[in-house]
PDB file of C-alpha atoms in Angstrom:
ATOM      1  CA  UNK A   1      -2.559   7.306  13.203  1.00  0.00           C
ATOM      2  CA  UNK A   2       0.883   8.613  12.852  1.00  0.00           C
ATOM      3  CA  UNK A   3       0.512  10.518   9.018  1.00  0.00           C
ATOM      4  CA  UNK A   4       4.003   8.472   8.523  1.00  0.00           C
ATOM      5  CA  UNK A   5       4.726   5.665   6.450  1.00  0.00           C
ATOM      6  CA  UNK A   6       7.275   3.983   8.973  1.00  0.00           C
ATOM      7  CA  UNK A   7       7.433   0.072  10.491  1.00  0.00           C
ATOM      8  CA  UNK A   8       5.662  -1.210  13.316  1.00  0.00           C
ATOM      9  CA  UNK A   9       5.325   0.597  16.135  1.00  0.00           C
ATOM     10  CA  UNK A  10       5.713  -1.392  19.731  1.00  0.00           C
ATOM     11  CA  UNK A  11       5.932   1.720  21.560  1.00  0.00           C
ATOM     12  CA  UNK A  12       8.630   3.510  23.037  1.00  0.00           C
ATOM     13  CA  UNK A  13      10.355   0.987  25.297  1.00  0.00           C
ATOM     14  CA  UNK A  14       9.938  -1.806  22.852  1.00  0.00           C
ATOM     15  CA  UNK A  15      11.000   0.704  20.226  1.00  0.00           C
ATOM     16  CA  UNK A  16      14.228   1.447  21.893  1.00  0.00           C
ATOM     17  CA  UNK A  17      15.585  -2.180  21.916  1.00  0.00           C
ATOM     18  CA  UNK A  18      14.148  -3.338  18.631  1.00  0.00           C
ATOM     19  CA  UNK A  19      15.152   0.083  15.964  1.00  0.00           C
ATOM     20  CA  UNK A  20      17.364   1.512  18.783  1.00  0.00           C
ATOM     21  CA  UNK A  21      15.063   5.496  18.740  1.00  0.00           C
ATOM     22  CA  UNK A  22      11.721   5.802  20.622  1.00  0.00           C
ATOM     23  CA  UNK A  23      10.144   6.221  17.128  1.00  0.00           C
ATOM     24  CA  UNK A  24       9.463   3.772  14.700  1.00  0.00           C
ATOM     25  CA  UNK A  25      11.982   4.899  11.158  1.00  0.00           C
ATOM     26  CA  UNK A  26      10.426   5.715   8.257  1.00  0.00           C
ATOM     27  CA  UNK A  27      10.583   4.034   5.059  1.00  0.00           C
ATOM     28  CA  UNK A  28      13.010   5.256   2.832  1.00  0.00           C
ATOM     29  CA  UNK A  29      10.008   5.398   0.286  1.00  0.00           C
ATOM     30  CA  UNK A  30      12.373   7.464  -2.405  1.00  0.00           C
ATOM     31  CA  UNK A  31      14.568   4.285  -2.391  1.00  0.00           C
ATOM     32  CA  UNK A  32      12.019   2.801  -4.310  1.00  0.00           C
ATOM     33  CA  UNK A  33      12.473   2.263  -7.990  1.00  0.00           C
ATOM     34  CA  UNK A  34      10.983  -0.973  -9.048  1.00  0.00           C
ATOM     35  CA  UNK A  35       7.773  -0.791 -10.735  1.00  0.00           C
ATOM     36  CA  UNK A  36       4.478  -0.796  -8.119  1.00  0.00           C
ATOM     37  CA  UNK A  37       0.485  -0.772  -8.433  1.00  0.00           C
ATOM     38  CA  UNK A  38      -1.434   0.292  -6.028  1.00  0.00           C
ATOM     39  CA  UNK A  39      -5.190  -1.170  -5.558  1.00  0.00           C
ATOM     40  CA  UNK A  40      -7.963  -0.182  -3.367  1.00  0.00           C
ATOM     41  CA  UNK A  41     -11.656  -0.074  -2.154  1.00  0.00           C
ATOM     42  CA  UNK A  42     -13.499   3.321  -2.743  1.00  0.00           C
ATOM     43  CA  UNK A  43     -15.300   1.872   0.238  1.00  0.00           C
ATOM     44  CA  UNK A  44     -12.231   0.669   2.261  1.00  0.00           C
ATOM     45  CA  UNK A  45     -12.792   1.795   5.977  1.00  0.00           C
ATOM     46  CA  UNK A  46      -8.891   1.253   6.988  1.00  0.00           C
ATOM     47  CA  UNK A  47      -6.811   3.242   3.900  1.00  0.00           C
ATOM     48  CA  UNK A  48      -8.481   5.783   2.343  1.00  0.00           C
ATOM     49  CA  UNK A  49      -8.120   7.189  -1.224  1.00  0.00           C
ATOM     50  CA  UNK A  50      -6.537  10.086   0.461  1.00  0.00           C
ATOM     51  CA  UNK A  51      -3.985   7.573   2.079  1.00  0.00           C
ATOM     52  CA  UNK A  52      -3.183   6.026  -1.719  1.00  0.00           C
ATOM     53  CA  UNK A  53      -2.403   9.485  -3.183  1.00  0.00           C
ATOM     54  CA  UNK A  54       0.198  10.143  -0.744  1.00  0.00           C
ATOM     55  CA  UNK A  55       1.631   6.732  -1.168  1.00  0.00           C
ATOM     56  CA  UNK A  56       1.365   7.197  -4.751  1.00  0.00           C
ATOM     57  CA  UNK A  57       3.536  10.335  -4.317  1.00  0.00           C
ATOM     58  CA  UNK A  58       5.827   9.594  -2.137  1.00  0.00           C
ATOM     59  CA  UNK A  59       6.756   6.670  -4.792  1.00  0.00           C
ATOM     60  CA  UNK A  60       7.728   9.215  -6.701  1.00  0.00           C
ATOM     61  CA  UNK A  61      11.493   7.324  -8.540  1.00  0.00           C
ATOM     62  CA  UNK A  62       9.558   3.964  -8.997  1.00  0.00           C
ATOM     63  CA  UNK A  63       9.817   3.233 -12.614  1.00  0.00           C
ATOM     64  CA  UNK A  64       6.178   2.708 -13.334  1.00  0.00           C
ATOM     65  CA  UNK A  65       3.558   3.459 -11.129  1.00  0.00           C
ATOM     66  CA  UNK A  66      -0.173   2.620 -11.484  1.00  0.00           C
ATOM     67  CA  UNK A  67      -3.108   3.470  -9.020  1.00  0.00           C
ATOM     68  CA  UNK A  68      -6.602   1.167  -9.687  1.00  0.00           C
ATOM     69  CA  UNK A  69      -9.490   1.482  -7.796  1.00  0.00           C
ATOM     70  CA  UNK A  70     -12.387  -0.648  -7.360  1.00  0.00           C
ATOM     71  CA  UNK A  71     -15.341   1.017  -6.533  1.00  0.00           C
ATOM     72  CA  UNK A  72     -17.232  -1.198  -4.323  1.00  0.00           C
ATOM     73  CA  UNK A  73     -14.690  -2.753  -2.692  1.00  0.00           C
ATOM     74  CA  UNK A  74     -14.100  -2.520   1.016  1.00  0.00           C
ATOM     75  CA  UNK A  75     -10.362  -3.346   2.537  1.00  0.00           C
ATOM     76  CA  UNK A  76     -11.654  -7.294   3.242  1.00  0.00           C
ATOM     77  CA  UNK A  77     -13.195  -7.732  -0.507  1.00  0.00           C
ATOM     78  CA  UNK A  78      -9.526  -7.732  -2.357  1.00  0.00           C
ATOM     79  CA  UNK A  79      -9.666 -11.707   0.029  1.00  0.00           C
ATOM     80  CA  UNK A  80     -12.830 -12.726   0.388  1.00  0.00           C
ATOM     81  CA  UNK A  81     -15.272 -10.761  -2.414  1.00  0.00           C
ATOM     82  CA  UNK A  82     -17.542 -12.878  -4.174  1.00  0.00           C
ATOM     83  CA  UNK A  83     -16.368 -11.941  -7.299  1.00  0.00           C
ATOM     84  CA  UNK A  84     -12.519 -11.239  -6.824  1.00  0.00           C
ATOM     85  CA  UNK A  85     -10.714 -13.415  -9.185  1.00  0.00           C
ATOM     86  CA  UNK A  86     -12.861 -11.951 -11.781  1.00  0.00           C
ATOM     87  CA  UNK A  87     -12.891  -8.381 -10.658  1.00  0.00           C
ATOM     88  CA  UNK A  88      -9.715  -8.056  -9.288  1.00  0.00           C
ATOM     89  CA  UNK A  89      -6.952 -11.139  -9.391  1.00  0.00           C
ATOM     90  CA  UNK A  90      -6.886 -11.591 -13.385  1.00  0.00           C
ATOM     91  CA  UNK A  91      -6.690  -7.732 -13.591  1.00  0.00           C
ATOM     92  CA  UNK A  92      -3.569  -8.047 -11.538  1.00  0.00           C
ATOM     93  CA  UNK A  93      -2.458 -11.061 -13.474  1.00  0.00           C
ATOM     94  CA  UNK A  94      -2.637  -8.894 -16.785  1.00  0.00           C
ATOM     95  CA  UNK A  95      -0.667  -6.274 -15.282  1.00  0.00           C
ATOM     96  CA  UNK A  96       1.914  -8.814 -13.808  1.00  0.00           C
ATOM     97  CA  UNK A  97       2.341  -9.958 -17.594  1.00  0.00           C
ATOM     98  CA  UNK A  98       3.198  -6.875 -18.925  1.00  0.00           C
ATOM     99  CA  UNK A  99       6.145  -6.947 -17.263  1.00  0.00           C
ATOM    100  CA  UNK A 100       6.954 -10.945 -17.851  1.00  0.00           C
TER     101      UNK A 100
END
């Protein structure tokens, strides 16, 4: 892993004709001012809570910003849990109506 939030990177050739740079760019993450919630797994293999804080702070103009965690849920659980419109969907949907 790279330790950089930045798009997709194909590598340096494919790099070089797709972003025109070896590297992949970074997001311009301080561009960011629109409200954003962040959700994750306490048991999430692939992003870790460590991962979400420095997201969370590199958000840093957004207008609102809210971390949740759910703590049994692994990265696959937010689609497929047994219980996720109840857990985790109609949470989001009350959120989503604050703002509505």
């Amino acid at each position: 892993m790279s330790g950089r939030f930045s798009q997709f990177d194909y590598g340096r050739n494919m790099n070089l004709k797709k972003y025109g740079r070896a590297t992949s760019p970074d997001y311009d993450l301080e561009a960011i001012t629109a409200p954003v919630a962040l959700y994750y797994g306490d048991n999430d293999l692939l992003v870790t809570p460590h991962d979400i804080a420095r997201l969370f702070s590199a958000l840093k103009n957004s207008r609102d910003r809210t971390m949740k965690k759910f703590y049994t849920y692994s990265h696959f659980d937010f689609l497929w849990g047994v219980n996720v419109k109840s857990v985790v969907y109609d949470y989001i949907l009350s959120v989503i109506d604050t703002y509505t």
